[in-house]
Amino acid sequence: MDESTNAAGDAPVDQDGTTGDGAVSGGTAGGSSADDSAAGSDTAGSGAAETGAPQEIRPPALAPTPPMGFNNWNSTQCGPEFTDSMIRGIADLFLSLGLKDAGYEYVNIDDCWALPQRDADGDLVPDPVRFPEGMKPLVDYVHSKGLKFGIYTSAGTRTCSERGFPGALGHERQDAALFASWGVDYLKYDNCHNQGVDARLRYRAMRDAIAATGRPIVLSVCEWGENRPWEWAFEVGQLWRTTPDIRDSWDSVLEIAKANMALAEHAGPNRWNDPDMLEVGNGGLTWEECRTHFSLWAMMAAPLLIGVDLRSVAPEAVEILTNREVIALDQDPLGEQARVVRSEDGLHVLVKRLQDGGRAVALFNENDVPARISTSAAEAGLPRSTGYRLRDVWARTDAHSAGDVTAWVPPHGAVVYRVTPEPAWLLLPPAVDAGVEPVLSRPGALPLVDPDAPSLVTTSLGDNGWLPVLGARVDLEAPAGWRVRPRGQRARSVLAGGDRLDTTWEVLPPAGLEPGRYRLTALFAYLYGWGRRVSADLEVVVPHRLPSGTSYLSDAPWLRASNGFGPVEVDTSNGEAEAGDGGPLTVNGRVFEKGLGVHAPSSVEYFTGGRCTSVSAFVGVDDEKPAAGSVVFQVWADERKVADSGALTTRDDAVELVADVTGARTVRLVVTDAGNGVDSDHGDWGDLKATCE
């Protein structure tokens, strides 16, 4: 399921706005309803539609820095709480929570604000239950707070809501004039029900319609990146969505961030890549992940549109959303999006040029274990200097470096520095990094510890400055009953600049320990001016052991799982939202009492510990989506793919998949989208079993 579930897709377009055969696409493709009959009237009347050539009209410079504000969709969607009083309350909270002072200015409403039908004059009508006074008084109220107001519609015959509210295709001039009469400052222009009309024509038509009103309205091109808008939408609006909808999960944030990170060359003042709204505080992310989410959006010079319901927002979310130092990176007047200068095994270095000549450097760890990430002032593009100031924008601390920019980054975390040449580096303490990590069998593996044999972890303390620290020492704490033994040196009387104290430790949990997650803590101490202490945590996993013989895998706890929509379901299909919202596992009429229900892209990992020989299942697309859906099922034994179903659709019967997993420490069950997007990709692992010694 995604934003485009009910949308007709656009034809591919060439850079000049024509379809592949050179003809200009205009009007609608096959629609004949009363609403569709007008489609193309305003659209075809735009200069782009008449000539097919790029127009001289350009959007005004209304967004010299990325827009900041709020949108209700991520928290309320079309729920009954989406009302006039709610939006007025949000405007009030901009002031009381310090959001306006932090730079947020747009209060934007999303879909479902209108009635399902236009009035006799063809105008959109605000829902009188949600907005009993109409829209103009609400806009005026937002303006009275020194804020700006944004509204939503779609570049199609209907909006994206399943309820089917009127879209603007064929009504661009009329709708733009109405929005301008209300005092609207920002338009989110979606892509649903576009009737196959060329994307550039549809969005140019709204650009021209806005220009005709004479009112400055920011145009947000929300076509989900389907037609590479970063290559042409700067002619149309001030920002453009580069990805499908964000979801309130780490997997979604990561997928979208990595897609948008590759588009740095296309961003700049008044032309911003938009990786979608913020999920900070909505509950699906840890606070560490929320900080990372906010950090990456700021580094990418992305619009910062709050998606949490501010009426019930947690203080931790407000603290993240109002971090002035992080916001300053997003709003830096130079307007550059950070570029990826290093990326390997889930560890990334992003560098963003700043107007003052400094650099913002983000060290980003997408993996499930801590990691030391390093770059240098030279790699960041800074000039040679006797020393550099490293300002940690989250910890709000300063240190000096001889040139290295290094940090231990927690799982799913990001450390962000503002780095500048510092002639007076001697006045700052040396930059010290400290952390603990497991010795892994492969990149991306979980830190598994087994009572049958010792596991290894490494602690590390590094001095990245010019001056030494004294009396460096490390200890490793574990839960009661665990055996911890160092294999090497754990103290240094002098730790010189550029040097490290690395220690390997054997860790052995007690026999009979319950499966679960346990914390190891490294305690570092050193002297620089005065005694300083630093701690670092590592969460390790004692895995569940599968029983001997053949058993249902769905009865066993997995190590970790990710899923496209909703959670992975046990013994039911995936319903896309809350746990337990699916039905019986059913593939082309065949029902399975046991198994897993997932939605692509999905991965479920189990511990097999080298004891299992085979994993088997009957796989296919669940009958919940009879008209769409295509997936591929794969079984991975450690890093080896040992089974692949090939592409399966809703028309296919369940296919038996048997995988030889002999010797594997872990097994991953993967479902992909078969290369054509994830819409309706509900996959079932029916009768899922493992055979172990």
XYZ file of C-alpha atoms in Angstrom:
693
model
C 0.000 0.000 0.000
C 1.242 3.510 -0.670
C 0.160 6.990 -1.626
C -0.353 5.978 -5.238
C -2.727 3.071 -4.538
C -5.634 4.847 -6.250
C -3.568 6.849 -8.721
C -3.232 6.435 -12.436
C 0.475 6.497 -13.292
C 2.068 9.096 -15.517
C 3.582 8.221 -18.866
C 7.373 8.531 -18.929
C 8.470 11.963 -20.088
C 11.470 13.342 -21.899
C 13.263 16.394 -20.557
C 11.368 18.762 -22.854
C 8.044 17.752 -21.332
C 6.853 15.586 -24.210
C 5.988 11.919 -24.163
C 8.479 9.450 -25.569
C 7.272 9.816 -29.165
C 7.602 13.599 -29.097
C 3.862 14.296 -28.891
C 2.559 16.527 -26.124
C 0.212 14.693 -23.787
C -2.841 16.788 -23.003
C -6.297 16.241 -21.575
C -7.275 13.030 -19.866
C -6.731 9.431 -20.786
C -9.957 7.526 -20.804
C -11.890 9.364 -18.075
C -15.527 10.260 -18.773
C -17.112 11.046 -15.403
C -18.701 14.411 -14.739
C -15.639 15.440 -12.773
C -13.239 14.136 -15.387
C -15.006 15.842 -18.279
C -13.455 19.187 -17.372
C -10.000 17.696 -17.071
C -7.595 19.365 -19.447
C -9.551 22.630 -19.786
C -7.237 24.670 -17.577
C -4.381 22.234 -18.037
C -4.493 22.340 -21.817
C -4.835 26.107 -21.677
C -1.422 26.555 -20.115
C 1.407 27.643 -22.373
C 3.180 24.346 -21.815
C 0.251 22.363 -23.106
C -0.171 24.580 -26.156
C 3.430 24.451 -27.342
C 5.123 21.563 -25.542
C 8.167 23.833 -25.087
C 9.721 25.010 -21.811
C 8.159 28.290 -20.689
C 9.825 31.531 -19.702
C 7.726 31.634 -16.538
C 9.704 30.539 -13.507
C 8.408 30.157 -9.957
C 9.176 33.159 -7.745
C 11.998 32.999 -5.201
C 9.760 32.287 -2.209
C 11.949 29.676 -0.485
C 15.562 30.874 -0.244
C 15.912 28.353 2.588
C 13.958 25.102 3.001
C 10.393 25.681 4.258
C 9.731 24.898 7.922
C 6.323 24.218 9.397
C 3.682 21.625 10.242
C 1.408 19.265 8.320
C -1.339 17.252 9.985
C -1.277 14.170 7.727
C 1.257 12.002 9.567
C -0.633 12.314 12.855
C -4.338 12.637 11.972
C -4.782 11.798 8.288
C -8.565 12.149 7.694
C -9.564 11.451 11.291
C -12.400 13.337 13.007
C -9.929 15.347 15.092
C -8.815 17.186 11.934
C -10.857 20.379 12.427
C -10.718 24.156 12.506
C -10.195 24.153 16.273
C -7.309 21.713 15.973
C -5.498 23.836 13.397
C -6.043 27.008 15.439
C -4.603 25.137 18.406
C -1.580 24.123 16.364
C -0.977 27.779 15.483
C -1.146 28.668 19.179
C 1.311 25.897 20.005
C 3.797 27.247 17.460
C 4.180 30.169 19.838
C 3.917 28.458 23.228
C 6.305 25.615 22.329
C 8.897 27.971 20.845
C 8.504 26.601 17.328
C 7.960 29.987 15.711
C 11.057 31.355 17.437
C 12.984 28.325 16.162
C 12.034 29.174 12.559
C 8.846 27.205 11.854
C 6.285 29.323 10.002
C 3.898 27.240 7.852
C 0.736 25.703 9.329
C -0.360 23.343 6.550
C -3.498 21.244 6.225
C -3.604 18.089 4.123
C -6.295 16.021 2.390
C -9.964 15.730 3.466
C -10.626 19.418 4.143
C -13.224 19.751 1.337
C -16.610 18.287 0.541
C -16.739 15.433 -2.006
C -18.432 17.655 -4.609
C -17.782 21.152 -5.939
C -20.558 23.741 -5.638
C -22.777 24.960 -8.485
C -20.060 27.403 -9.575
C -17.431 24.685 -9.632
C -15.659 25.901 -6.493
C -14.228 23.676 -3.795
C -16.247 23.786 -0.573
C -14.636 23.419 2.878
C -16.272 20.651 4.911
C -18.776 22.506 7.158
C -18.370 19.939 9.939
C -14.607 20.261 10.066
C -14.484 23.967 9.169
C -17.845 25.524 10.138
C -16.670 29.093 9.461
C -15.110 28.229 6.123
C -11.446 28.615 5.310
C -10.837 32.383 5.251
C -11.332 32.952 9.015
C -8.938 30.096 9.783
C -6.306 31.481 7.424
C -6.722 34.919 8.986
C -6.257 33.432 12.451
C -3.016 31.736 11.425
C -1.799 34.980 9.878
C -2.656 36.872 13.072
C -0.045 34.768 14.854
C 2.641 35.874 12.417
C 2.503 32.508 10.655
C 1.669 31.319 7.137
C -1.025 28.928 5.945
C -0.741 25.993 3.565
C -3.390 23.882 1.838
C -3.550 20.659 -0.180
C -4.984 19.366 -3.439
C -3.970 16.942 -6.184
C -2.917 17.370 -9.814
C -5.621 14.892 -10.754
C -9.384 14.574 -10.895
C -9.503 13.471 -7.263
C -7.242 13.696 -4.234
C -5.470 10.684 -2.738
C -8.036 9.954 -0.024
C -10.152 6.857 -0.630
C -13.163 9.097 -0.003
C -12.416 10.836 -3.292
C -12.360 14.610 -2.843
C -12.162 16.856 -5.927
C -8.719 17.386 -7.439
C -7.508 20.377 -9.436
C -6.873 18.803 -12.847
C -8.829 20.958 -15.284
C -9.653 23.466 -12.513
C -6.207 24.935 -11.910
C -7.058 28.608 -12.454
C -10.315 28.401 -10.523
C -8.745 26.619 -7.561
C -5.641 28.804 -7.474
C -7.832 31.910 -7.494
C -9.907 30.492 -4.632
C -6.807 29.678 -2.587
C -5.415 33.149 -3.227
C -8.701 34.750 -2.135
C -8.400 32.916 1.182
C -4.814 34.120 1.649
C -3.101 30.747 1.204
C 0.717 30.885 1.275
C 1.694 27.297 0.418
C 0.199 24.577 -1.784
C 1.040 20.886 -1.495
C 0.115 19.545 -4.932
C -0.252 15.749 -4.984
C -0.245 13.271 -7.884
C -3.256 10.967 -7.479
C -5.857 10.255 -10.190
C -3.773 12.109 -12.766
C -5.543 10.427 -15.725
C -2.234 9.793 -17.473
C -1.680 13.467 -18.262
C 1.996 14.350 -18.565
C 3.352 15.370 -15.160
C 5.140 18.475 -16.421
C 2.002 19.791 -18.074
C -0.093 19.272 -14.963
C 2.355 20.983 -12.626
C 3.159 23.798 -15.054
C -0.556 24.498 -15.335
C -0.792 25.071 -11.592
C 2.378 27.158 -11.626
C 0.833 29.419 -14.261
C -2.487 29.520 -12.437
C -0.773 30.630 -9.228
C 1.195 33.258 -11.116
C -2.047 34.618 -12.573
C -3.423 35.272 -9.073
C -0.593 37.635 -8.209
C -0.312 36.073 -4.749
C 3.026 34.578 -3.629
C 2.216 30.906 -2.987
C 4.949 28.308 -2.488
C 4.252 25.310 -4.744
C 5.271 21.923 -3.347
C 5.408 19.394 -6.195
C 4.301 16.125 -4.603
C 4.643 13.605 -7.437
C 6.653 11.090 -5.354
C 9.740 11.158 -7.578
C 7.988 9.137 -10.288
C 9.159 11.330 -13.179
C 12.515 12.470 -11.750
C 11.178 15.891 -10.707
C 14.620 16.978 -9.515
C 15.475 17.375 -13.212
C 12.569 19.681 -14.137
C 10.425 20.786 -11.190
C 12.643 23.810 -10.470
C 10.780 25.328 -13.439
C 7.505 24.751 -11.625
C 7.771 25.010 -7.843
C 10.145 25.651 -5.001
C 10.369 22.050 -3.738
C 9.574 18.566 -4.982
C 9.050 15.220 -3.357
C 11.771 12.759 -4.300
C 10.315 9.561 -2.804
C 7.093 7.739 -1.952
C 5.382 8.505 1.361
C 7.362 8.260 4.554
C 6.109 5.893 7.255
C 6.615 5.957 11.001
C 9.342 3.310 11.019
C 13.122 3.184 10.920
C 13.112 1.144 7.707
C 11.095 3.831 5.935
C 13.233 6.715 7.219
C 16.388 4.873 6.170
C 15.101 3.980 2.704
C 13.968 7.530 1.998
C 17.099 9.154 3.412
C 19.400 7.012 1.279
C 17.384 7.737 -1.864
C 17.429 11.485 -1.225
C 21.111 11.554 -0.234
C 22.010 10.768 -3.854
C 20.356 13.932 -5.213
C 22.548 16.647 -3.683
C 23.498 18.254 -6.994
C 19.879 19.194 -7.694
C 19.201 21.207 -4.517
C 19.791 24.867 -3.759
C 18.016 28.084 -2.787
C 14.402 28.028 -4.034
C 14.843 24.486 -5.394
C 14.742 21.864 -2.651
C 14.674 18.086 -2.663
C 11.823 17.029 -0.358
C 12.139 13.559 1.257
C 8.712 14.033 2.916
C 7.519 15.192 6.298
C 9.051 14.442 9.687
C 8.013 11.466 11.811
C 9.794 12.770 14.923
C 7.677 12.026 18.000
C 5.009 9.864 16.360
C 6.068 6.771 18.317
C 7.486 4.470 15.663
C 11.082 5.644 16.147
C 13.325 5.590 19.193
C 14.582 8.978 20.371
C 17.994 8.096 18.932
C 16.347 7.411 15.580
C 14.377 10.659 15.853
C 17.601 12.626 16.330
C 19.119 10.835 13.345
C 16.026 11.506 11.224
C 16.144 15.216 12.082
C 19.920 15.369 11.576
C 19.792 13.809 8.117
C 16.935 16.046 6.962
C 18.902 19.091 8.154
C 22.091 17.920 6.447
C 20.131 17.352 3.229
C 18.692 20.892 3.348
C 15.252 19.295 3.360
C 11.996 21.042 4.218
C 11.307 20.548 7.937
C 7.577 19.888 8.227
C 6.558 18.587 11.645
C 4.259 15.564 11.476
C 3.529 14.904 15.156
C 0.298 16.075 16.813
C 1.590 19.069 18.749
C -1.345 18.899 21.165
C 0.132 15.781 22.756
C 3.788 16.012 21.750
C 6.424 14.633 24.142
C 9.015 17.041 25.585
C 11.775 14.932 24.010
C 10.299 15.553 20.555
C 10.081 19.305 21.150
C 13.709 19.330 22.266
C 14.742 17.629 19.030
C 12.550 19.781 16.790
C 13.787 23.038 18.339
C 17.530 22.332 18.361
C 18.700 25.675 16.975
C 22.142 24.407 15.998
C 20.753 21.590 13.869
C 18.130 23.890 12.346
C 20.892 26.367 11.476
C 22.525 23.708 9.309
C 19.266 23.107 7.447
C 18.675 26.840 7.024
C 22.237 27.814 6.137
C 21.957 30.567 3.481
C 24.420 28.879 1.123
C 21.692 26.324 0.537
C 23.817 23.285 -0.248
C 22.607 19.758 0.367
C 25.208 17.554 2.037
C 27.144 15.248 -0.234
C 28.084 11.693 0.627
C 31.883 11.502 0.698
C 32.100 7.973 2.081
C 29.644 5.083 2.313
C 30.505 1.469 3.118
C 28.843 -1.382 5.020
C 26.076 0.842 6.358
C 28.430 3.587 7.599
C 28.161 6.988 5.929
C 29.958 10.336 5.985
C 28.005 13.371 4.770
C 29.579 16.810 4.315
C 27.694 20.073 3.855
C 29.400 23.348 2.897
C 28.312 26.307 5.014
C 28.199 29.999 4.195
C 30.855 30.878 6.797
C 33.352 28.571 5.083
C 32.971 25.799 7.634
C 31.563 22.338 7.109
C 28.807 20.350 8.727
C 29.896 16.723 8.984
C 27.456 13.928 9.801
C 28.748 10.492 10.752
C 25.777 8.175 10.226
C 25.455 4.530 11.287
C 22.480 2.681 9.782
C 23.442 -0.635 11.384
C 22.250 -2.388 14.544
C 25.572 -2.148 16.421
C 27.797 0.805 17.418
C 30.584 1.737 15.029
C 33.533 4.110 14.823
C 33.213 6.367 11.778
C 36.003 8.661 10.679
C 36.798 11.296 8.101
C 39.169 14.254 8.006
C 39.079 17.996 7.621
C 40.834 17.572 4.283
C 38.244 15.086 3.019
C 35.551 17.516 4.142
C 37.120 20.174 1.910
C 38.473 22.458 4.630
C 41.736 24.378 4.132
C 44.891 23.395 5.989
C 45.047 24.727 9.528
C 47.083 24.226 12.673
C 43.920 22.874 14.301
C 40.174 22.589 13.933
C 37.197 23.229 16.183
C 34.691 20.379 16.366
C 31.321 21.584 17.619
C 28.970 18.696 18.461
C 25.574 20.206 17.642
C 23.648 17.701 19.779
C 25.958 17.527 22.811
C 26.704 21.268 22.439
C 30.376 20.747 23.260
C 33.588 21.978 21.636
C 36.927 20.228 21.194
C 40.001 20.583 19.013
C 41.276 18.165 16.404
C 44.535 17.885 14.548
C 42.500 16.995 11.465
C 40.593 13.800 12.176
C 36.809 13.943 12.536
C 35.925 10.747 14.342
C 33.142 9.494 16.598
C 31.641 6.318 17.936
C 28.114 6.342 16.588
C 25.318 4.355 18.241
C 23.077 1.987 16.271
C 20.749 3.934 13.952
C 22.535 7.061 15.147
C 24.240 10.130 13.755
C 26.889 12.381 15.257
C 26.937 15.829 13.679
C 29.831 18.280 13.953
C 30.233 21.832 12.788
C 33.910 21.894 11.777
C 35.927 25.088 11.299
C 39.627 25.995 11.221
C 40.655 27.125 14.720
C 43.946 29.008 15.198
C 43.267 29.094 18.960
C 42.873 25.319 19.192
C 45.086 25.213 22.284
C 42.209 26.680 24.312
C 40.045 23.631 23.609
C 40.380 20.088 24.966
C 41.394 17.383 22.503
C 38.597 15.563 20.701
C 38.374 12.105 22.257
C 36.259 9.247 20.901
C 35.310 6.227 22.995
C 33.203 3.175 22.226
C 32.637 -0.545 22.341
C 31.747 -2.860 19.457
C 31.327 -6.593 18.864
C 33.663 -8.648 16.714
C 31.197 -9.715 14.013
C 31.251 -12.627 11.606
C 30.034 -10.362 8.787
C 29.034 -6.710 8.284
C 25.497 -6.026 9.433
C 25.298 -9.075 11.702
C 23.750 -8.829 15.144
C 26.008 -9.033 18.236
C 25.056 -12.567 19.234
C 26.512 -14.115 22.388
C 26.196 -17.811 23.125
C 26.661 -19.489 26.531
C 28.440 -22.351 24.720
C 31.497 -20.289 23.708
C 33.077 -16.897 24.527
C 32.261 -13.961 22.265
C 34.642 -11.093 21.560
C 34.080 -7.364 21.927
C 36.508 -4.480 21.496
C 36.738 -1.250 23.468
C 38.538 1.736 21.986
C 39.622 5.154 23.252
C 41.217 7.579 20.803
C 42.833 11.016 21.142
C 42.283 13.001 17.932
C 43.871 16.249 19.144
C 47.409 17.565 19.298
C 47.847 17.200 23.057
C 48.015 13.981 25.101
C 45.622 12.773 27.756
C 46.951 11.056 30.865
C 46.005 8.011 32.902
C 43.771 6.461 30.253
C 41.936 3.365 31.496
C 38.978 1.204 30.461
C 36.747 -1.312 32.253
C 33.939 -3.431 30.847
C 30.856 -4.097 32.959
C 28.434 -6.960 32.292
C 25.348 -8.317 34.076
C 25.864 -10.410 37.205
C 27.101 -13.910 36.481
C 28.778 -13.067 33.180
C 32.485 -13.737 32.703
C 34.467 -10.800 31.293
C 38.218 -11.064 30.649
C 40.555 -8.620 28.843
C 42.921 -10.063 26.259
C 45.276 -7.109 26.163
C 46.323 -3.789 27.640
C 43.527 -1.804 29.299
C 45.472 1.222 30.611
C 48.021 3.737 29.329
C 49.805 6.328 31.436
C 50.058 8.647 28.418
C 47.788 8.533 25.373
C 49.377 10.810 22.791
C 47.513 12.789 20.177
C 46.654 10.510 17.278
C 47.037 7.378 19.414
C 44.464 4.800 20.571
C 43.922 2.389 23.443
C 42.222 -0.687 21.940
C 41.340 -3.681 24.089
C 39.728 -6.980 23.121
C 37.557 -8.733 25.711
C 36.150 -12.245 26.043
C 32.515 -12.253 27.139
C 30.681 -15.394 28.253
C 27.107 -15.375 29.605
C 26.124 -17.979 32.212
C 24.626 -21.283 31.110
C 20.847 -21.411 31.113
C 20.448 -17.656 30.629
C 17.068 -16.604 29.255
C 17.143 -15.437 25.628
C 16.958 -11.666 25.294
C 18.948 -8.464 25.018
C 21.606 -7.585 27.588
C 23.771 -4.509 28.061
C 27.543 -4.300 28.297
C 28.995 -0.955 29.414
C 32.520 0.270 28.728
C 33.775 2.776 31.316
C 36.624 5.050 30.203
C 38.610 7.416 32.405
C 41.414 9.849 31.565
C 42.934 13.118 32.754
C 43.057 16.364 30.795
C 43.091 19.352 33.114
C 40.850 17.339 35.421
C 39.532 13.813 35.584
C 37.085 12.934 32.828
C 34.826 9.899 32.475
C 33.022 8.567 29.423
C 30.787 5.517 29.076
C 29.585 3.592 26.033
C 26.992 0.829 25.798
C 26.683 -2.259 23.643
C 23.472 -4.271 23.550
C 24.140 -7.951 22.872
C 21.653 -10.694 22.074
C 21.365 -14.106 23.686
C 19.407 -15.927 20.955
C 16.533 -18.369 21.235
C 17.565 -21.898 20.241
C 15.215 -23.743 17.906
C 14.096 -27.192 19.090
C 15.487 -30.390 17.610
C 13.434 -31.997 14.870
C 10.941 -30.228 12.614
C 9.017 -27.295 14.098
C 7.019 -24.264 13.000
C 9.271 -21.217 12.668
C 6.284 -18.947 13.276
C 6.196 -20.285 16.861
C 9.781 -19.126 17.504
C 10.906 -15.574 18.315
C 12.905 -13.976 15.532
C 16.139 -12.045 15.998
C 14.898 -9.007 14.074
C 12.327 -8.176 11.451
C 11.441 -5.372 9.076
C 8.283 -4.951 7.036
C 6.968 -2.614 4.360
C 3.621 -1.775 5.998
C 2.492 -2.731 9.475
C 4.261 -5.406 11.535
C 5.180 -8.916 10.472
C 2.152 -11.029 11.439
C 2.314 -14.480 13.040
C -0.167 -17.057 11.681
C -2.240 -14.330 9.956
C -1.887 -12.211 6.848
C -0.570 -8.657 6.885
C -3.274 -6.004 7.239
C -0.884 -3.073 6.650
C -1.576 -1.184 9.888
C -1.850 -2.528 13.438
C -0.793 -5.925 14.776
C -3.536 -8.512 14.368
C -5.429 -6.671 11.624
C -4.967 -9.405 9.004
C -6.952 -12.532 8.191
C -6.154 -16.190 7.532
C -3.066 -16.838 5.420
C -4.630 -17.552 2.018
C -2.905 -18.000 -1.354
C -5.201 -18.505 -4.363
C -7.825 -20.081 -2.124
C -5.449 -22.316 -0.171
C -5.527 -21.542 3.561
C -2.575 -22.068 5.909
C -3.119 -22.186 9.659
C 0.544 -21.453 10.428
C 3.135 -19.114 8.974
C 4.062 -15.451 8.580
C 2.197 -12.626 6.831
C 4.402 -9.818 5.491
C 4.408 -6.855 3.120
C 7.343 -6.210 0.794
C 10.025 -5.164 1.383
C 10.362 -7.546 4.295
C 13.078 -9.432 6.154
C 12.727 -11.811 9.104
C 15.868 -13.285 10.677
C 16.141 -16.376 12.894
C 19.045 -17.892 14.840
C 19.897 -21.390 13.651
C 23.320 -21.689 15.294
C 24.724 -24.137 12.743
C 22.273 -26.815 13.960
C 19.592 -26.650 11.262
C 19.542 -28.342 7.880
C 16.460 -27.019 6.075
C 13.764 -24.343 6.027
C 10.592 -24.901 4.015
C 7.361 -23.028 3.274
C 4.546 -22.620 0.768
C 4.833 -19.055 -0.502
C 2.659 -16.687 -2.510
C 0.704 -13.430 -2.652
C -2.156 -13.316 -0.156
C -5.713 -13.189 -1.521
C -6.347 -9.910 0.339
C -5.153 -8.148 -2.818
C -6.853 -10.035 -5.681
C -6.148 -7.488 -8.405
C -2.513 -6.597 -7.804
C 0.665 -7.652 -6.087
C 3.871 -9.331 -7.238
C 6.686 -10.502 -4.990
C 9.808 -12.665 -4.806
C 10.532 -14.902 -1.806
C 14.151 -15.609 -0.859
C 15.920 -17.587 1.860
C 19.400 -16.480 2.924
C 21.750 -18.647 5.005
C 24.164 -16.149 6.557
C 25.307 -14.276 3.416
C 24.334 -16.965 0.891
C 21.049 -16.928 -1.003
C 19.943 -20.560 -0.902
C 16.404 -20.338 -2.327
C 14.474 -18.008 -4.645
C 10.841 -18.375 -5.718
C 11.056 -16.125 -8.745
C 8.308 -13.554 -9.306
C 4.882 -14.602 -8.014
C 1.615 -12.732 -8.586
C -1.947 -12.888 -7.281
C -2.754 -15.346 -10.081
C -0.228 -17.950 -8.907
C -0.832 -20.895 -6.610
C 1.352 -21.298 -3.543
C 4.841 -22.526 -4.440
C 6.780 -24.864 -2.167
C 10.180 -23.414 -1.292
C 12.777 -25.692 0.340
C 16.167 -24.284 1.356
C 19.306 -26.090 2.495
C 20.626 -24.029 5.431
C 23.198 -26.522 6.725
C 25.878 -24.826 8.836
C 24.259 -21.378 8.826
C 24.373 -19.337 12.027
C 21.347 -17.274 10.975
C 18.616 -17.567 8.343
C 16.821 -14.600 6.765
C 13.445 -14.809 5.052
C 13.279 -11.983 2.505
C 10.390 -10.742 0.363
C 11.092 -8.208 -2.411
C 8.735 -6.276 -4.679
C 9.651 -8.127 -7.911
C 10.954 -4.850 -9.311
C 7.655 -3.044 -9.936
C 6.961 -1.257 -6.659
C 5.380 -2.445 -3.419
C 1.712 -1.657 -4.040
C -0.425 -4.594 -2.761
C 2.641 -6.794 -2.200
C 1.261 -8.983 0.603
C 3.403 -12.114 0.956
C 2.597 -15.284 2.907
C 5.075 -17.823 4.263
C 2.566 -20.648 4.724
C 3.356 -23.756 6.766
C 6.805 -22.304 7.549
C 9.049 -24.944 9.166
C 12.663 -25.561 10.156
C 14.413 -28.890 10.651
C 17.253 -28.861 13.186
C 19.519 -31.357 14.934
